[in-house]
Amino acid sequence: MAATQAAAYDSKIEGNVIFTRLDAALNWVHKNSLWPMPMGLACCAIELMATAASRFDISRFGAEVMRFSPRQCDVMIVAGTVTYKMALAVKRIYEQMPEPKWVIAMGACASTGGMYRSYAVLQGIDQLLPVDVYISGCPPRPEALLAGLIKLQEKISGERSLAAQKPALTEKLEEALA
Amino acid sequence: MTGAELLESLTKVFGAKIQSQTEFRDETTCTIGAEDLREVAKLCRADLSFDYLLDITSIDHYGEEPRFEIVYELYSMTLAVHLRLKLKVSEDVGAVDTVSDIWPTANWHEREIYDMMGIKFNGHPDLRRILMWDGYPYFPLRKEFPLEGLPSEMPDIAFSQAAPMEGGPFVTQPSTATVKDREPRARRPEL
């Protein structure tokens, strides 16, 4: 009789190994732990606060850690009227955020200047920053901000994170695998 | 002294410095000359108990001479009376004396008037812009300045562009029409 073979099944690592694509894993980590930079500039910031508070509870979507330091943020929520005097300060704060980073233009003013067709107001933050999600409303309801956040999560899950963050390494890997 | 007596005594105190005095809905308005402002202001503060400067505003009578008008809203805390002082400034002069040493709150009011209207205040301790950034080349509340603004550029500080008006400004027109017709999303300029 042949000796009994050890089973391929190894109970020590059962449940501890998963197979996935690296991008999918990175995106899953990014999208479920978005730390917002609350760029509250006008009344939209009140709705942003309501979204973070218990009734709407943005932490259900993993985005409750509002940081007032741009160095610790993933997503800038531009909530309110961007005046020309503030515009370059907003851009500077965005530039201080580490990659990868996203921008949500919350409300009519941040998206297009809104009702302020005026000498003092920037006509949409997308003139300065690459906006990922626009949210309509004046101001948008907290549900709308949450819907925008979910849209951003959908967008993040389709991204090629590794290629975007480590282009040289990705190229090397692709060459080795080819 | 009561408030009514105080207002009656204005002519006696100021004499010929008051060019005209009107009453409207229990509010007294005095027109004075720009050169008399500091003297009148000191008298108001020291002798007439107007210890509270509510506001300073400016008006652009574009196309008239003198072009600008400045309005001082005074209030007496002790006697509970209002007094309004008005004076005219021509565009060529473009400056009046400051009252920021008489009522310290005038400091920022005068800075705002300088920022928005371009009227200077002689003797002001810190006459910088207060709302727009230093170096902005226009005075936005002057009548000839377009509502949508003008382009300007100050590298690393700020820039501005003209806003798209799309047939605006959208002022609600009084009529019995529906809200949709009174406040349209866009209005063609020829209408």
PDB file of N, CA and C in Angstrom, chain A residues 83-89 112 116-123 127-128, chain B residues 116 130-133 140 145 147 149 156-161 163-165:
ATOM      1  N   THR A  83     -14.797  82.287  -4.358  1.00  0.00           N
ATOM      2  CA  THR A  83     -14.492  83.619  -4.862  1.00  0.00           C
ATOM      3  C   THR A  83     -13.105  83.605  -5.487  1.00  0.00           C
ATOM      4  N   TYR A  84     -12.851  84.589  -6.326  1.00  0.00           N
ATOM      5  CA  TYR A  84     -11.523  84.666  -6.941  1.00  0.00           C
ATOM      6  C   TYR A  84     -10.450  84.835  -5.869  1.00  0.00           C
ATOM      7  N   LYS A  85     -10.808  85.522  -4.774  1.00  0.00           N
ATOM      8  CA  LYS A  85      -9.813  85.743  -3.727  1.00  0.00           C
ATOM      9  C   LYS A  85      -9.447  84.424  -3.048  1.00  0.00           C
ATOM     10  N   MET A  86     -10.418  83.490  -2.978  1.00  0.00           N
ATOM     11  CA  MET A  86     -10.184  82.205  -2.322  1.00  0.00           C
ATOM     12  C   MET A  86      -9.648  81.164  -3.300  1.00  0.00           C
ATOM     13  N   ALA A  87      -9.834  81.392  -4.605  1.00  0.00           N
ATOM     14  CA  ALA A  87      -9.636  80.332  -5.591  1.00  0.00           C
ATOM     15  C   ALA A  87      -8.223  79.749  -5.544  1.00  0.00           C
ATOM     16  N   LEU A  88      -7.222  80.619  -5.522  1.00  0.00           N
ATOM     17  CA  LEU A  88      -5.861  80.090  -5.557  1.00  0.00           C
ATOM     18  C   LEU A  88      -5.492  79.436  -4.227  1.00  0.00           C
ATOM     19  N   ALA A  89      -6.136  79.855  -3.138  1.00  0.00           N
ATOM     20  CA  ALA A  89      -5.918  79.170  -1.857  1.00  0.00           C
ATOM     21  C   ALA A  89      -6.478  77.757  -1.916  1.00  0.00           C
ATOM     22  N   THR A 112     -20.515  75.609 -11.063  1.00  0.00           N
ATOM     23  CA  THR A 112     -20.630  76.558 -12.179  1.00  0.00           C
ATOM     24  C   THR A 112     -20.590  78.023 -11.764  1.00  0.00           C
ATOM     25  N   TYR A 116     -24.219  83.241  -8.680  1.00  0.00           N
ATOM     26  CA  TYR A 116     -23.315  84.387  -8.622  1.00  0.00           C
ATOM     27  C   TYR A 116     -22.653  84.629  -9.970  1.00  0.00           C
ATOM     28  N   ARG A 117     -23.388  85.212 -10.892  1.00  0.00           N
ATOM     29  CA  ARG A 117     -22.785  85.697 -12.141  1.00  0.00           C
ATOM     30  C   ARG A 117     -22.188  87.060 -11.811  1.00  0.00           C
ATOM     31  N   SER A 118     -21.013  87.047 -11.228  1.00  0.00           N
ATOM     32  CA  SER A 118     -20.530  88.249 -10.573  1.00  0.00           C
ATOM     33  C   SER A 118     -19.040  88.435 -10.803  1.00  0.00           C
ATOM     34  N   TYR A 119     -18.586  89.663 -10.616  1.00  0.00           N
ATOM     35  CA  TYR A 119     -17.167  89.981 -10.786  1.00  0.00           C
ATOM     36  C   TYR A 119     -16.296  89.268  -9.774  1.00  0.00           C
ATOM     37  N   ALA A 120     -16.871  88.788  -8.663  1.00  0.00           N
ATOM     38  CA  ALA A 120     -16.064  88.311  -7.557  1.00  0.00           C
ATOM     39  C   ALA A 120     -15.972  86.795  -7.480  1.00  0.00           C
ATOM     40  N   VAL A 121     -16.774  86.071  -8.286  1.00  0.00           N
ATOM     41  CA  VAL A 121     -16.920  84.628  -8.062  1.00  0.00           C
ATOM     42  C   VAL A 121     -16.375  83.837  -9.249  1.00  0.00           C
ATOM     43  N   LEU A 122     -15.536  82.857  -8.934  1.00  0.00           N
ATOM     44  CA  LEU A 122     -15.022  81.935  -9.938  1.00  0.00           C
ATOM     45  C   LEU A 122     -16.181  81.099 -10.479  1.00  0.00           C
ATOM     46  N   GLN A 123     -16.278  80.976 -11.805  1.00  0.00           N
ATOM     47  CA  GLN A 123     -17.437  80.328 -12.414  1.00  0.00           C
ATOM     48  C   GLN A 123     -17.196  78.825 -12.524  1.00  0.00           C
ATOM     49  N   GLN A 127     -12.423  75.099 -13.307  1.00  0.00           N
ATOM     50  CA  GLN A 127     -11.441  75.911 -14.026  1.00  0.00           C
ATOM     51  C   GLN A 127     -10.051  75.784 -13.413  1.00  0.00           C
ATOM     52  N   LEU A 128      -9.982  75.313 -12.170  1.00  0.00           N
ATOM     53  CA  LEU A 128      -8.687  75.202 -11.498  1.00  0.00           C
ATOM     54  C   LEU A 128      -8.329  73.765 -11.140  1.00  0.00           C
TER      55      LEU A 128
ATOM     56  N   MET B 116     -14.613  99.448  -2.917  1.00  0.00           N
ATOM     57  CA  MET B 116     -15.722  99.257  -3.844  1.00  0.00           C
ATOM     58  C   MET B 116     -15.944 100.472  -4.736  1.00  0.00           C
ATOM     59  N   ILE B 130     -10.281  95.932   1.288  1.00  0.00           N
ATOM     60  CA  ILE B 130     -10.698  95.051   2.392  1.00  0.00           C
ATOM     61  C   ILE B 130     -11.386  93.798   1.882  1.00  0.00           C
ATOM     62  N   LEU B 131     -12.080  93.868   0.724  1.00  0.00           N
ATOM     63  CA  LEU B 131     -12.776  92.686   0.199  1.00  0.00           C
ATOM     64  C   LEU B 131     -12.032  92.101  -0.991  1.00  0.00           C
ATOM     65  N   MET B 132     -11.708  92.926  -1.963  1.00  0.00           N
ATOM     66  CA  MET B 132     -10.909  92.458  -3.090  1.00  0.00           C
ATOM     67  C   MET B 132      -9.438  92.452  -2.663  1.00  0.00           C
ATOM     68  N   TRP B 133      -8.613  91.788  -3.462  1.00  0.00           N
ATOM     69  CA  TRP B 133      -7.211  91.651  -3.104  1.00  0.00           C
ATOM     70  C   TRP B 133      -6.443  92.920  -3.483  1.00  0.00           C
ATOM     71  N   PRO B 140     -15.412  97.857  -8.107  1.00  0.00           N
ATOM     72  CA  PRO B 140     -16.545  97.120  -8.690  1.00  0.00           C
ATOM     73  C   PRO B 140     -17.919  97.740  -8.490  1.00  0.00           C
ATOM     74  N   PHE B 145     -18.749 100.001 -14.067  1.00  0.00           N
ATOM     75  CA  PHE B 145     -18.167  98.656 -13.980  1.00  0.00           C
ATOM     76  C   PHE B 145     -19.246  97.625 -14.288  1.00  0.00           C
ATOM     77  N   LEU B 147     -21.516  94.293 -14.363  1.00  0.00           N
ATOM     78  CA  LEU B 147     -21.872  93.334 -13.307  1.00  0.00           C
ATOM     79  C   LEU B 147     -21.083  92.042 -13.434  1.00  0.00           C
ATOM     80  N   GLY B 149     -18.150  91.646 -14.381  1.00  0.00           N
ATOM     81  CA  GLY B 149     -16.748  91.797 -14.031  1.00  0.00           C
ATOM     82  C   GLY B 149     -15.853  91.963 -15.247  1.00  0.00           C
ATOM     83  N   ASP B 156      -0.012  84.308  -8.918  1.00  0.00           N
ATOM     84  CA  ASP B 156       0.144  83.732  -7.573  1.00  0.00           C
ATOM     85  C   ASP B 156      -0.758  84.369  -6.526  1.00  0.00           C
ATOM     86  N   ILE B 157      -1.516  85.394  -6.877  1.00  0.00           N
ATOM     87  CA  ILE B 157      -2.395  86.006  -5.878  1.00  0.00           C
ATOM     88  C   ILE B 157      -3.851  85.766  -6.263  1.00  0.00           C
ATOM     89  N   ALA B 158      -4.239  86.244  -7.415  1.00  0.00           N
ATOM     90  CA  ALA B 158      -5.618  86.039  -7.842  1.00  0.00           C
ATOM     91  C   ALA B 158      -5.739  86.409  -9.311  1.00  0.00           C
ATOM     92  N   PHE B 159      -6.809  85.926  -9.911  1.00  0.00           N
ATOM     93  CA  PHE B 159      -7.152  86.341 -11.258  1.00  0.00           C
ATOM     94  C   PHE B 159      -8.660  86.496 -11.291  1.00  0.00           C
ATOM     95  N   SER B 160      -9.179  87.158 -12.302  1.00  0.00           N
ATOM     96  CA  SER B 160     -10.631  87.233 -12.452  1.00  0.00           C
ATOM     97  C   SER B 160     -10.959  87.225 -13.929  1.00  0.00           C
ATOM     98  N   GLN B 161     -12.172  86.745 -14.222  1.00  0.00           N
ATOM     99  CA  GLN B 161     -12.660  86.697 -15.597  1.00  0.00           C
ATOM    100  C   GLN B 161     -14.079  87.248 -15.611  1.00  0.00           C
ATOM    101  N   ALA B 163     -17.911  86.981 -16.043  1.00  0.00           N
ATOM    102  CA  ALA B 163     -18.837  85.864 -15.870  1.00  0.00           C
ATOM    103  C   ALA B 163     -19.788  85.802 -17.069  1.00  0.00           C
ATOM    104  N   PRO B 164     -20.185  84.575 -17.484  1.00  0.00           N
ATOM    105  CA  PRO B 164     -21.166  84.475 -18.568  1.00  0.00           C
ATOM    106  C   PRO B 164     -22.547  84.873 -18.066  1.00  0.00           C
ATOM    107  N   MET B 165     -23.146  85.874 -18.677  1.00  0.00           N
ATOM    108  CA  MET B 165     -24.423  86.378 -18.137  1.00  0.00           C
ATOM    109  C   MET B 165     -25.627  85.656 -18.737  1.00  0.00           C
TER     110      MET B 165
END
